[in-house]
Amino acid sequence: MKPIQCLFIALSLLSVRQVSAQVHQDLSGSWTGLLLQNEGGFSDRFELYFDIEQIGISLRGTAFVKLGALEAEMKLSGYQTASGSWRITETEILRNNKAGLAVAWCMKEYELWVDYQKDALVLTGPWWGSSEYGPCVPGSITLKRRVKVASLFFRRQNPVDIEAHRHIHHGYYALHGGFAIGGNEHAVSPSGLLL
């Protein structure tokens, strides 16, 4: 085999591993937190909520931003990059309340990273965007989604995480919607007992 072919095969295998590892990180569910805006913006902080459905390495959903009576819901779409971050874009204003103010909503883009902290998944990263008046003062966001941890033990192994979207993760074995995946002696039934 030629060196260039070996390099291509090695890079292909690495890419497959990266995509495989990224898909295990399911963002589906409801997220709550804060949108921070840098100095010179309309406000330094807003409440922010995401409701996300992940499909492989892409996602869709809604963002809800609120500051007192001022609020808006935006449609979201996004994808996971090769580096593991999530690029998310607000594509449409679904509903809003300007609370009688002469303001324009900023349509935002985000580059977010997922992290685990105690009993929650955390999405953090910068945002930027533009409104009908031009570029918005950018900032950052932090969103959290609770992760339930069950004290289930499988043959004296470590406990497994049961995430809010009903996946049980244990190695490459998973339970989704009541169907065991990776069926061997370590597969689990919907009741959590060994099969």
Short mmCIF file of N, CA and C in Angstrom, two decimals:
data_model
loop_
_atom_site.label_atom_id
_atom_site.label_comp_id
_atom_site.label_asym_id
_atom_site.label_seq_id
_atom_site.Cartn_x
_atom_site.Cartn_y
_atom_site.Cartn_z
N MET A 1 0.84 -1.17 0.00
CA MET A 1 0.00 0.00 0.00
C MET A 1 0.89 1.24 0.00
N LYS A 2 0.46 2.25 -0.74
CA LYS A 2 1.24 3.49 -0.83
C LYS A 2 1.04 4.32 0.44
N PRO A 3 2.04 5.13 0.81
CA PRO A 3 1.93 5.95 2.03
C PRO A 3 0.70 6.86 2.02
N ILE A 4 0.35 7.42 0.87
CA ILE A 4 -0.81 8.31 0.81
C ILE A 4 -2.10 7.56 1.11
N GLN A 5 -2.18 6.27 0.66
CA GLN A 5 -3.36 5.46 0.93
C GLN A 5 -3.44 5.14 2.42
N CYS A 6 -2.31 4.84 3.04
CA CYS A 6 -2.28 4.56 4.49
C CYS A 6 -2.74 5.78 5.28
N LEU A 7 -2.27 6.95 4.87
CA LEU A 7 -2.66 8.18 5.54
C LEU A 7 -4.17 8.41 5.40
N PHE A 8 -4.70 8.20 4.20
CA PHE A 8 -6.14 8.38 3.96
C PHE A 8 -6.95 7.43 4.83
N ILE A 9 -6.54 6.17 4.91
CA ILE A 9 -7.26 5.18 5.72
C ILE A 9 -7.20 5.56 7.20
N ALA A 10 -6.04 5.98 7.67
CA ALA A 10 -5.89 6.38 9.07
C ALA A 10 -6.78 7.58 9.40
N LEU A 11 -6.81 8.58 8.51
CA LEU A 11 -7.66 9.76 8.73
C LEU A 11 -9.13 9.40 8.68
N SER A 12 -9.50 8.47 7.79
CA SER A 12 -10.90 8.03 7.70
C SER A 12 -11.33 7.34 8.99
N LEU A 13 -10.48 6.45 9.53
CA LEU A 13 -10.81 5.77 10.78
C LEU A 13 -10.93 6.75 11.93
N LEU A 14 -10.05 7.73 11.99
CA LEU A 14 -10.10 8.76 13.03
C LEU A 14 -11.40 9.55 12.93
N SER A 15 -11.81 9.91 11.72
CA SER A 15 -13.06 10.66 11.52
C SER A 15 -14.26 9.85 11.97
N VAL A 16 -14.28 8.55 11.65
CA VAL A 16 -15.38 7.68 12.05
C VAL A 16 -15.45 7.61 13.58
N ARG A 17 -14.30 7.49 14.25
CA ARG A 17 -14.27 7.45 15.71
C ARG A 17 -14.80 8.74 16.31
N GLN A 18 -14.38 9.90 15.74
CA GLN A 18 -14.84 11.18 16.25
C GLN A 18 -16.35 11.32 16.12
N VAL A 19 -16.88 10.99 14.95
CA VAL A 19 -18.32 11.10 14.74
C VAL A 19 -19.05 10.14 15.66
N SER A 20 -18.54 8.92 15.83
CA SER A 20 -19.16 7.94 16.72
C SER A 20 -19.20 8.46 18.15
N ALA A 21 -18.10 9.05 18.63
CA ALA A 21 -18.04 9.57 19.99
C ALA A 21 -18.99 10.76 20.16
N GLN A 22 -19.11 11.59 19.11
CA GLN A 22 -19.95 12.77 19.20
C GLN A 22 -21.43 12.41 19.24
N VAL A 23 -21.84 11.36 18.52
CA VAL A 23 -23.24 10.99 18.47
C VAL A 23 -23.75 10.54 19.84
N HIS A 24 -22.89 9.98 20.70
CA HIS A 24 -23.29 9.50 22.02
C HIS A 24 -23.70 10.64 22.95
N GLN A 25 -23.41 11.86 22.58
CA GLN A 25 -23.67 13.03 23.40
C GLN A 25 -25.03 13.59 22.98
N ASP A 26 -26.12 13.10 23.55
CA ASP A 26 -27.46 13.49 23.13
C ASP A 26 -27.91 14.74 23.87
N LEU A 27 -28.19 15.79 23.11
CA LEU A 27 -28.60 17.08 23.69
C LEU A 27 -30.11 17.23 23.79
N SER A 28 -30.87 16.22 23.37
CA SER A 28 -32.33 16.33 23.38
C SER A 28 -32.84 16.66 24.77
N GLY A 29 -33.79 17.59 24.84
CA GLY A 29 -34.40 17.94 26.11
C GLY A 29 -34.50 19.43 26.31
N SER A 30 -34.87 19.82 27.52
CA SER A 30 -35.06 21.23 27.88
C SER A 30 -33.85 21.74 28.67
N TRP A 31 -33.35 22.89 28.28
CA TRP A 31 -32.17 23.51 28.87
C TRP A 31 -32.56 24.87 29.43
N THR A 32 -32.00 25.25 30.57
CA THR A 32 -32.28 26.56 31.16
C THR A 32 -30.98 27.25 31.55
N GLY A 33 -30.99 28.58 31.48
CA GLY A 33 -29.79 29.31 31.87
C GLY A 33 -29.86 30.79 31.54
N LEU A 34 -28.69 31.34 31.24
CA LEU A 34 -28.56 32.78 31.01
C LEU A 34 -27.87 33.08 29.70
N LEU A 35 -28.34 34.16 29.07
CA LEU A 35 -27.65 34.76 27.93
C LEU A 35 -27.04 36.06 28.44
N LEU A 36 -25.73 36.17 28.36
CA LEU A 36 -25.03 37.38 28.79
C LEU A 36 -24.67 38.20 27.56
N GLN A 37 -24.78 39.53 27.68
CA GLN A 37 -24.43 40.43 26.58
C GLN A 37 -23.32 41.36 27.05
N ASN A 38 -22.31 41.53 26.20
CA ASN A 38 -21.17 42.37 26.55
C ASN A 38 -21.60 43.82 26.76
N GLU A 39 -20.69 44.60 27.34
CA GLU A 39 -20.94 46.01 27.62
C GLU A 39 -21.37 46.75 26.35
N GLY A 40 -22.40 47.59 26.50
CA GLY A 40 -22.92 48.34 25.36
C GLY A 40 -24.16 47.71 24.76
N GLY A 41 -24.53 46.52 25.24
CA GLY A 41 -25.73 45.85 24.76
C GLY A 41 -26.99 46.37 25.45
N PHE A 42 -28.13 45.85 25.05
CA PHE A 42 -29.42 46.28 25.61
C PHE A 42 -29.50 45.97 27.10
N SER A 43 -29.02 44.77 27.49
CA SER A 43 -28.98 44.37 28.89
C SER A 43 -27.80 43.43 29.09
N ASP A 44 -27.26 43.36 30.30
CA ASP A 44 -26.12 42.48 30.51
C ASP A 44 -26.52 41.02 30.67
N ARG A 45 -27.82 40.73 30.97
CA ARG A 45 -28.25 39.33 31.11
C ARG A 45 -29.72 39.17 30.79
N PHE A 46 -30.03 38.03 30.17
CA PHE A 46 -31.39 37.63 29.84
C PHE A 46 -31.58 36.19 30.31
N GLU A 47 -32.82 35.81 30.61
CA GLU A 47 -33.12 34.40 30.82
C GLU A 47 -33.12 33.73 29.44
N LEU A 48 -32.64 32.48 29.38
CA LEU A 48 -32.60 31.77 28.11
C LEU A 48 -32.99 30.32 28.33
N TYR A 49 -33.81 29.80 27.43
CA TYR A 49 -34.27 28.42 27.47
C TYR A 49 -34.14 27.83 26.07
N PHE A 50 -33.64 26.62 25.98
CA PHE A 50 -33.61 25.87 24.72
C PHE A 50 -34.47 24.63 24.90
N ASP A 51 -35.21 24.27 23.89
CA ASP A 51 -35.90 22.99 23.81
C ASP A 51 -35.37 22.34 22.54
N ILE A 52 -34.59 21.26 22.68
CA ILE A 52 -33.83 20.70 21.56
C ILE A 52 -34.21 19.25 21.29
N GLU A 53 -34.24 18.91 20.01
CA GLU A 53 -34.32 17.52 19.58
C GLU A 53 -33.09 17.25 18.73
N GLN A 54 -32.24 16.33 19.18
CA GLN A 54 -31.04 15.98 18.42
C GLN A 54 -31.33 14.77 17.55
N ILE A 55 -30.88 14.86 16.30
CA ILE A 55 -31.01 13.77 15.34
C ILE A 55 -29.62 13.53 14.78
N GLY A 56 -28.90 12.54 15.35
CA GLY A 56 -27.52 12.29 14.92
C GLY A 56 -26.63 13.46 15.27
N ILE A 57 -25.96 14.03 14.26
CA ILE A 57 -25.09 15.18 14.51
C ILE A 57 -25.76 16.49 14.12
N SER A 58 -27.09 16.47 13.99
CA SER A 58 -27.82 17.72 13.75
C SER A 58 -28.89 17.87 14.83
N LEU A 59 -29.41 19.07 14.94
CA LEU A 59 -30.46 19.32 15.93
C LEU A 59 -31.41 20.38 15.41
N ARG A 60 -32.58 20.42 16.04
CA ARG A 60 -33.57 21.45 15.76
C ARG A 60 -34.29 21.72 17.06
N GLY A 61 -34.99 22.85 17.11
CA GLY A 61 -35.72 23.17 18.32
C GLY A 61 -36.08 24.62 18.39
N THR A 62 -36.23 25.11 19.63
CA THR A 62 -36.58 26.51 19.86
C THR A 62 -35.73 27.10 20.97
N ALA A 63 -35.54 28.40 20.88
CA ALA A 63 -34.90 29.18 21.93
C ALA A 63 -35.92 30.19 22.44
N PHE A 64 -35.95 30.40 23.73
CA PHE A 64 -36.85 31.38 24.34
C PHE A 64 -36.00 32.31 25.18
N VAL A 65 -36.03 33.60 24.85
CA VAL A 65 -35.25 34.60 25.59
C VAL A 65 -36.22 35.56 26.26
N LYS A 66 -35.88 35.97 27.51
CA LYS A 66 -36.81 36.78 28.30
C LYS A 66 -36.05 37.78 29.17
N LEU A 67 -36.59 38.99 29.21
CA LEU A 67 -36.11 40.04 30.12
C LEU A 67 -37.35 40.79 30.59
N GLY A 68 -37.87 40.44 31.77
CA GLY A 68 -39.12 41.01 32.24
C GLY A 68 -40.24 40.63 31.29
N ALA A 69 -41.00 41.63 30.80
CA ALA A 69 -42.09 41.37 29.85
C ALA A 69 -41.59 41.23 28.41
N LEU A 70 -40.36 41.59 28.18
CA LEU A 70 -39.75 41.50 26.85
C LEU A 70 -39.36 40.05 26.61
N GLU A 71 -39.92 39.41 25.57
CA GLU A 71 -39.64 38.00 25.35
C GLU A 71 -39.83 37.62 23.89
N ALA A 72 -39.13 36.57 23.47
CA ALA A 72 -39.26 36.07 22.11
C ALA A 72 -38.91 34.59 22.06
N GLU A 73 -39.56 33.90 21.13
CA GLU A 73 -39.25 32.50 20.87
C GLU A 73 -38.75 32.39 19.44
N MET A 74 -37.60 31.75 19.25
CA MET A 74 -36.98 31.61 17.95
C MET A 74 -36.83 30.14 17.59
N LYS A 75 -36.92 29.85 16.30
CA LYS A 75 -36.67 28.51 15.78
C LYS A 75 -35.16 28.32 15.67
N LEU A 76 -34.68 27.12 16.05
CA LEU A 76 -33.25 26.80 16.03
C LEU A 76 -32.96 25.66 15.06
N SER A 77 -31.78 25.68 14.48
CA SER A 77 -31.25 24.50 13.81
C SER A 77 -29.74 24.52 13.99
N GLY A 78 -29.12 23.35 13.93
CA GLY A 78 -27.68 23.32 14.14
C GLY A 78 -27.09 21.97 13.83
N TYR A 79 -25.77 21.89 14.01
CA TYR A 79 -25.03 20.67 13.72
C TYR A 79 -23.78 20.64 14.58
N GLN A 80 -23.23 19.44 14.72
CA GLN A 80 -21.98 19.28 15.47
C GLN A 80 -20.81 19.36 14.51
N THR A 81 -19.81 20.16 14.86
CA THR A 81 -18.64 20.34 14.01
C THR A 81 -17.65 19.19 14.22
N ALA A 82 -16.67 19.10 13.35
CA ALA A 82 -15.64 18.06 13.48
C ALA A 82 -14.85 18.20 14.78
N SER A 83 -14.78 19.42 15.33
CA SER A 83 -14.04 19.64 16.59
C SER A 83 -14.87 19.28 17.82
N GLY A 84 -16.16 18.97 17.62
CA GLY A 84 -17.01 18.59 18.75
C GLY A 84 -17.93 19.68 19.25
N SER A 85 -17.74 20.93 18.81
CA SER A 85 -18.63 22.01 19.24
C SER A 85 -19.94 21.92 18.46
N TRP A 86 -20.94 22.63 18.94
CA TRP A 86 -22.25 22.68 18.28
C TRP A 86 -22.46 24.08 17.73
N ARG A 87 -22.69 24.19 16.40
CA ARG A 87 -23.01 25.46 15.73
C ARG A 87 -24.52 25.53 15.59
N ILE A 88 -25.12 26.48 16.28
CA ILE A 88 -26.58 26.61 16.31
C ILE A 88 -26.96 27.99 15.81
N THR A 89 -28.01 28.04 14.98
CA THR A 89 -28.47 29.29 14.38
C THR A 89 -29.96 29.48 14.65
N GLU A 90 -30.34 30.69 15.04
CA GLU A 90 -31.75 31.05 15.11
C GLU A 90 -32.19 31.42 13.70
N THR A 91 -33.23 30.75 13.21
CA THR A 91 -33.62 30.93 11.81
C THR A 91 -34.90 31.72 11.61
N GLU A 92 -35.73 31.86 12.66
CA GLU A 92 -37.03 32.52 12.49
C GLU A 92 -37.58 32.91 13.85
N ILE A 93 -38.24 34.07 13.92
CA ILE A 93 -38.94 34.46 15.14
C ILE A 93 -40.33 33.85 15.08
N LEU A 94 -40.64 32.99 16.05
CA LEU A 94 -41.93 32.32 16.07
C LEU A 94 -42.99 33.18 16.76
N ARG A 95 -42.62 33.86 17.84
CA ARG A 95 -43.53 34.78 18.53
C ARG A 95 -42.68 35.70 19.39
N ASN A 96 -43.23 36.89 19.69
CA ASN A 96 -42.46 37.81 20.53
C ASN A 96 -43.37 38.84 21.16
N ASN A 97 -42.88 39.45 22.22
CA ASN A 97 -43.54 40.55 22.91
C ASN A 97 -42.47 41.59 23.17
N LYS A 98 -42.59 42.75 22.51
CA LYS A 98 -41.60 43.82 22.68
C LYS A 98 -41.94 44.73 23.85
N ALA A 99 -43.01 44.41 24.58
CA ALA A 99 -43.41 45.14 25.80
C ALA A 99 -43.53 46.64 25.54
N GLY A 100 -43.98 47.02 24.34
CA GLY A 100 -44.18 48.42 24.01
C GLY A 100 -42.91 49.20 23.71
N LEU A 101 -41.78 48.52 23.63
CA LEU A 101 -40.51 49.19 23.36
C LEU A 101 -40.18 49.16 21.87
N ALA A 102 -39.43 50.14 21.40
CA ALA A 102 -38.99 50.18 20.00
C ALA A 102 -37.66 49.43 19.90
N VAL A 103 -37.74 48.11 19.90
CA VAL A 103 -36.54 47.26 19.84
C VAL A 103 -36.66 46.29 18.67
N ALA A 104 -35.53 45.77 18.25
CA ALA A 104 -35.49 44.74 17.21
C ALA A 104 -34.80 43.52 17.80
N TRP A 105 -35.31 42.34 17.51
CA TRP A 105 -34.72 41.12 18.04
C TRP A 105 -33.45 40.76 17.28
N CYS A 106 -32.47 40.34 18.02
CA CYS A 106 -31.21 39.88 17.44
C CYS A 106 -31.35 38.41 17.07
N MET A 107 -31.08 38.08 15.82
CA MET A 107 -31.07 36.69 15.38
C MET A 107 -29.64 36.18 15.60
N LYS A 108 -29.52 35.22 16.51
CA LYS A 108 -28.21 34.84 17.02
C LYS A 108 -27.66 33.55 16.43
N GLU A 109 -26.35 33.44 16.47
CA GLU A 109 -25.63 32.20 16.19
C GLU A 109 -24.81 31.88 17.42
N TYR A 110 -24.64 30.59 17.68
CA TYR A 110 -23.93 30.14 18.87
C TYR A 110 -22.87 29.11 18.46
N GLU A 111 -21.77 29.09 19.18
CA GLU A 111 -20.83 27.97 19.10
C GLU A 111 -20.68 27.46 20.52
N LEU A 112 -21.24 26.26 20.77
CA LEU A 112 -21.37 25.77 22.14
C LEU A 112 -20.62 24.47 22.35
N TRP A 113 -20.13 24.32 23.57
CA TRP A 113 -19.43 23.11 23.99
C TRP A 113 -20.21 22.45 25.11
N VAL A 114 -20.22 21.13 25.12
CA VAL A 114 -20.92 20.36 26.15
C VAL A 114 -19.92 19.95 27.22
N ASP A 115 -20.35 20.06 28.48
CA ASP A 115 -19.51 19.65 29.60
C ASP A 115 -20.42 18.98 30.63
N TYR A 116 -19.86 18.15 31.48
CA TYR A 116 -20.59 17.50 32.57
C TYR A 116 -20.18 18.15 33.87
N GLN A 117 -21.16 18.56 34.69
CA GLN A 117 -20.88 19.13 36.01
C GLN A 117 -21.83 18.49 37.01
N LYS A 118 -21.31 17.71 37.93
CA LYS A 118 -22.09 17.04 38.96
C LYS A 118 -23.31 16.36 38.37
N ASP A 119 -24.51 16.92 38.59
CA ASP A 119 -25.73 16.26 38.14
C ASP A 119 -26.34 16.94 36.91
N ALA A 120 -25.53 17.66 36.12
CA ALA A 120 -26.07 18.38 34.96
C ALA A 120 -25.12 18.34 33.78
N LEU A 121 -25.71 18.38 32.60
CA LEU A 121 -24.97 18.66 31.37
C LEU A 121 -24.99 20.16 31.19
N VAL A 122 -23.90 20.75 30.73
CA VAL A 122 -23.81 22.20 30.57
C VAL A 122 -23.40 22.53 29.15
N LEU A 123 -24.10 23.49 28.54
CA LEU A 123 -23.76 24.04 27.24
C LEU A 123 -23.23 25.46 27.46
N THR A 124 -22.02 25.75 26.99
CA THR A 124 -21.47 27.09 27.15
C THR A 124 -20.78 27.50 25.86
N GLY A 125 -20.71 28.82 25.66
CA GLY A 125 -19.98 29.33 24.52
C GLY A 125 -20.45 30.70 24.11
N PRO A 126 -19.82 31.25 23.08
CA PRO A 126 -20.15 32.61 22.63
C PRO A 126 -21.37 32.63 21.71
N TRP A 127 -21.98 33.81 21.62
CA TRP A 127 -23.01 34.06 20.62
C TRP A 127 -22.73 35.40 19.95
N TRP A 128 -23.26 35.56 18.76
CA TRP A 128 -23.17 36.80 18.00
C TRP A 128 -24.39 36.83 17.09
N GLY A 129 -24.66 37.95 16.45
CA GLY A 129 -25.81 37.99 15.57
C GLY A 129 -26.07 39.38 15.03
N SER A 130 -27.24 39.54 14.40
CA SER A 130 -27.60 40.83 13.83
C SER A 130 -29.11 41.01 13.89
N SER A 131 -29.52 42.27 13.85
CA SER A 131 -30.93 42.63 13.83
C SER A 131 -31.15 43.52 12.62
N GLU A 132 -32.35 44.04 12.47
CA GLU A 132 -32.63 44.93 11.33
C GLU A 132 -31.81 46.21 11.42
N TYR A 133 -31.23 46.51 12.59
CA TYR A 133 -30.39 47.70 12.76
C TYR A 133 -28.90 47.42 12.56
N GLY A 134 -28.53 46.18 12.32
CA GLY A 134 -27.13 45.83 12.12
C GLY A 134 -26.65 44.82 13.14
N PRO A 135 -25.31 44.68 13.27
CA PRO A 135 -24.75 43.68 14.20
C PRO A 135 -25.15 43.97 15.65
N CYS A 136 -25.36 42.91 16.40
CA CYS A 136 -25.69 43.02 17.83
C CYS A 136 -24.41 42.98 18.65
N VAL A 137 -24.47 43.56 19.83
CA VAL A 137 -23.36 43.42 20.78
C VAL A 137 -23.37 41.96 21.21
N PRO A 138 -22.27 41.21 20.98
CA PRO A 138 -22.25 39.77 21.27
C PRO A 138 -22.12 39.47 22.76
N GLY A 139 -22.02 38.19 23.07
CA GLY A 139 -21.86 37.78 24.46
C GLY A 139 -21.64 36.29 24.56
N SER A 140 -22.14 35.69 25.64
CA SER A 140 -21.96 34.25 25.86
C SER A 140 -23.22 33.70 26.53
N ILE A 141 -23.34 32.37 26.51
CA ILE A 141 -24.47 31.73 27.20
C ILE A 141 -23.96 30.57 28.04
N THR A 142 -24.76 30.24 29.03
CA THR A 142 -24.57 29.03 29.83
C THR A 142 -25.95 28.43 30.07
N LEU A 143 -26.13 27.19 29.62
CA LEU A 143 -27.39 26.48 29.80
C LEU A 143 -27.11 25.15 30.49
N LYS A 144 -28.08 24.69 31.31
CA LYS A 144 -27.92 23.41 32.00
C LYS A 144 -29.13 22.52 31.74
N ARG A 145 -28.86 21.22 31.71
CA ARG A 145 -29.93 20.23 31.64
C ARG A 145 -29.62 19.18 32.69
N ARG A 146 -30.56 18.91 33.57
CA ARG A 146 -30.35 17.95 34.64
C ARG A 146 -30.14 16.55 34.09
N VAL A 147 -29.26 15.80 34.73
CA VAL A 147 -29.02 14.39 34.41
C VAL A 147 -29.34 13.59 35.66
N LYS A 148 -30.23 12.63 35.53
CA LYS A 148 -30.58 11.78 36.67
C LYS A 148 -29.59 10.63 36.73
N VAL A 149 -29.06 10.40 37.90
CA VAL A 149 -28.11 9.29 38.08
C VAL A 149 -28.80 8.21 38.89
N ALA A 150 -28.84 7.02 38.35
CA ALA A 150 -29.47 5.89 39.04
C ALA A 150 -28.40 5.07 39.74
N SER A 151 -28.75 4.47 40.83
CA SER A 151 -27.82 3.62 41.55
C SER A 151 -28.00 2.17 41.12
N LEU A 152 -27.99 1.95 39.83
CA LEU A 152 -28.09 0.60 39.29
C LEU A 152 -26.68 0.06 39.12
N PHE A 153 -26.47 -1.17 39.52
CA PHE A 153 -25.17 -1.78 39.35
C PHE A 153 -25.34 -3.00 38.45
N PHE A 154 -24.42 -3.17 37.54
CA PHE A 154 -24.44 -4.29 36.63
C PHE A 154 -23.23 -5.16 36.94
N ARG A 155 -23.50 -6.29 37.55
CA ARG A 155 -22.43 -7.24 37.88
C ARG A 155 -21.24 -6.57 38.56
N ARG A 156 -21.56 -5.78 39.57
CA ARG A 156 -20.54 -5.09 40.39
C ARG A 156 -19.71 -4.10 39.59
N GLN A 157 -20.32 -3.52 38.58
CA GLN A 157 -19.64 -2.48 37.81
C GLN A 157 -20.13 -1.12 38.30
N ASN A 158 -19.68 -0.08 37.65
CA ASN A 158 -20.03 1.28 38.05
C ASN A 158 -21.51 1.57 37.81
N PRO A 159 -22.08 2.59 38.53
CA PRO A 159 -23.46 2.98 38.27
C PRO A 159 -23.59 3.54 36.86
N VAL A 160 -24.80 3.53 36.34
CA VAL A 160 -25.05 4.06 35.00
C VAL A 160 -25.79 5.38 35.11
N ASP A 161 -25.65 6.22 34.09
CA ASP A 161 -26.38 7.47 34.03
C ASP A 161 -27.67 7.27 33.26
N ILE A 162 -28.76 7.74 33.81
CA ILE A 162 -30.02 7.74 33.09
C ILE A 162 -30.33 9.20 32.82
N GLU A 163 -30.25 9.60 31.57
CA GLU A 163 -30.48 10.98 31.21
C GLU A 163 -31.97 11.24 31.08
N ALA A 164 -32.34 12.51 31.12
CA ALA A 164 -33.74 12.89 31.12
C ALA A 164 -34.50 12.41 29.89
N HIS A 165 -33.82 12.12 28.80
CA HIS A 165 -34.49 11.68 27.58
C HIS A 165 -34.59 10.16 27.51
N ARG A 166 -34.42 9.46 28.63
CA ARG A 166 -34.65 8.03 28.80
C ARG A 166 -33.61 7.15 28.10
N HIS A 167 -32.41 7.60 27.96
CA HIS A 167 -31.34 6.72 27.50
C HIS A 167 -30.59 6.21 28.74
N ILE A 168 -30.23 4.96 28.77
CA ILE A 168 -29.35 4.45 29.81
C ILE A 168 -28.03 4.18 29.12
N HIS A 169 -26.96 4.82 29.60
CA HIS A 169 -25.65 4.66 28.98
C HIS A 169 -24.78 3.82 29.88
N HIS A 170 -24.20 2.77 29.34
CA HIS A 170 -23.26 1.95 30.08
C HIS A 170 -22.34 1.32 29.04
N GLY A 171 -21.13 1.86 28.92
CA GLY A 171 -20.25 1.39 27.85
C GLY A 171 -20.92 1.67 26.53
N TYR A 172 -20.92 0.68 25.64
CA TYR A 172 -21.62 0.90 24.38
C TYR A 172 -23.01 0.30 24.40
N TYR A 173 -23.45 -0.15 25.56
CA TYR A 173 -24.79 -0.68 25.70
C TYR A 173 -25.73 0.46 26.05
N ALA A 174 -26.89 0.50 25.46
CA ALA A 174 -27.83 1.57 25.76
C ALA A 174 -29.24 1.05 25.71
N LEU A 175 -30.09 1.68 26.45
CA LEU A 175 -31.51 1.36 26.42
C LEU A 175 -32.22 2.61 25.94
N HIS A 176 -33.00 2.49 24.89
CA HIS A 176 -33.71 3.64 24.36
C HIS A 176 -35.13 3.22 24.02
N GLY A 177 -36.08 3.82 24.67
CA GLY A 177 -37.47 3.53 24.40
C GLY A 177 -37.86 2.10 24.71
N GLY A 178 -37.14 1.43 25.62
CA GLY A 178 -37.49 0.09 26.04
C GLY A 178 -36.83 -1.01 25.24
N PHE A 179 -35.95 -0.69 24.30
CA PHE A 179 -35.28 -1.71 23.50
C PHE A 179 -33.80 -1.75 23.86
N ALA A 180 -33.31 -2.92 24.24
CA ALA A 180 -31.90 -3.04 24.59
C ALA A 180 -31.07 -3.08 23.32
N ILE A 181 -29.93 -2.39 23.33
CA ILE A 181 -29.02 -2.35 22.19
C ILE A 181 -27.70 -2.94 22.67
N GLY A 182 -27.05 -3.74 21.83
CA GLY A 182 -25.80 -4.38 22.21
C GLY A 182 -26.07 -5.70 22.91
N GLY A 183 -27.13 -6.39 22.45
CA GLY A 183 -27.67 -7.55 23.15
C GLY A 183 -26.69 -8.67 23.44
N ASN A 184 -26.18 -8.73 24.64
CA ASN A 184 -25.46 -9.89 25.16
C ASN A 184 -25.77 -9.98 26.64
N GLU A 185 -24.94 -10.65 27.41
CA GLU A 185 -25.25 -10.86 28.81
C GLU A 185 -25.28 -9.58 29.62
N HIS A 186 -24.76 -8.47 29.08
CA HIS A 186 -24.78 -7.20 29.81
C HIS A 186 -25.94 -6.31 29.40
N ALA A 187 -26.77 -6.72 28.45
CA ALA A 187 -27.88 -5.88 28.02
C ALA A 187 -28.89 -5.74 29.15
N VAL A 188 -29.61 -4.64 29.13
CA VAL A 188 -30.58 -4.38 30.19
C VAL A 188 -31.99 -4.41 29.65
N SER A 189 -32.91 -4.76 30.51
CA SER A 189 -34.33 -4.72 30.16
C SER A 189 -34.89 -3.39 30.60
N PRO A 190 -36.13 -3.03 30.18
CA PRO A 190 -36.71 -1.76 30.62
C PRO A 190 -36.76 -1.61 32.15
N SER A 191 -36.82 -2.71 32.87
CA SER A 191 -36.87 -2.62 34.34
C SER A 191 -35.50 -2.40 34.96
N GLY A 192 -34.43 -2.46 34.13
CA GLY A 192 -33.09 -2.28 34.64
C GLY A 192 -32.44 -3.56 35.11
N LEU A 193 -33.10 -4.69 34.96
CA LEU A 193 -32.53 -5.97 35.40
C LEU A 193 -31.75 -6.59 34.25
N LEU A 194 -30.77 -7.39 34.60
CA LEU A 194 -30.00 -8.09 33.57
C LEU A 194 -30.88 -9.11 32.87
N LEU A 195 -30.71 -9.22 31.56
CA LEU A 195 -31.48 -10.21 30.80
C LEU A 195 -30.75 -11.54 30.79
#
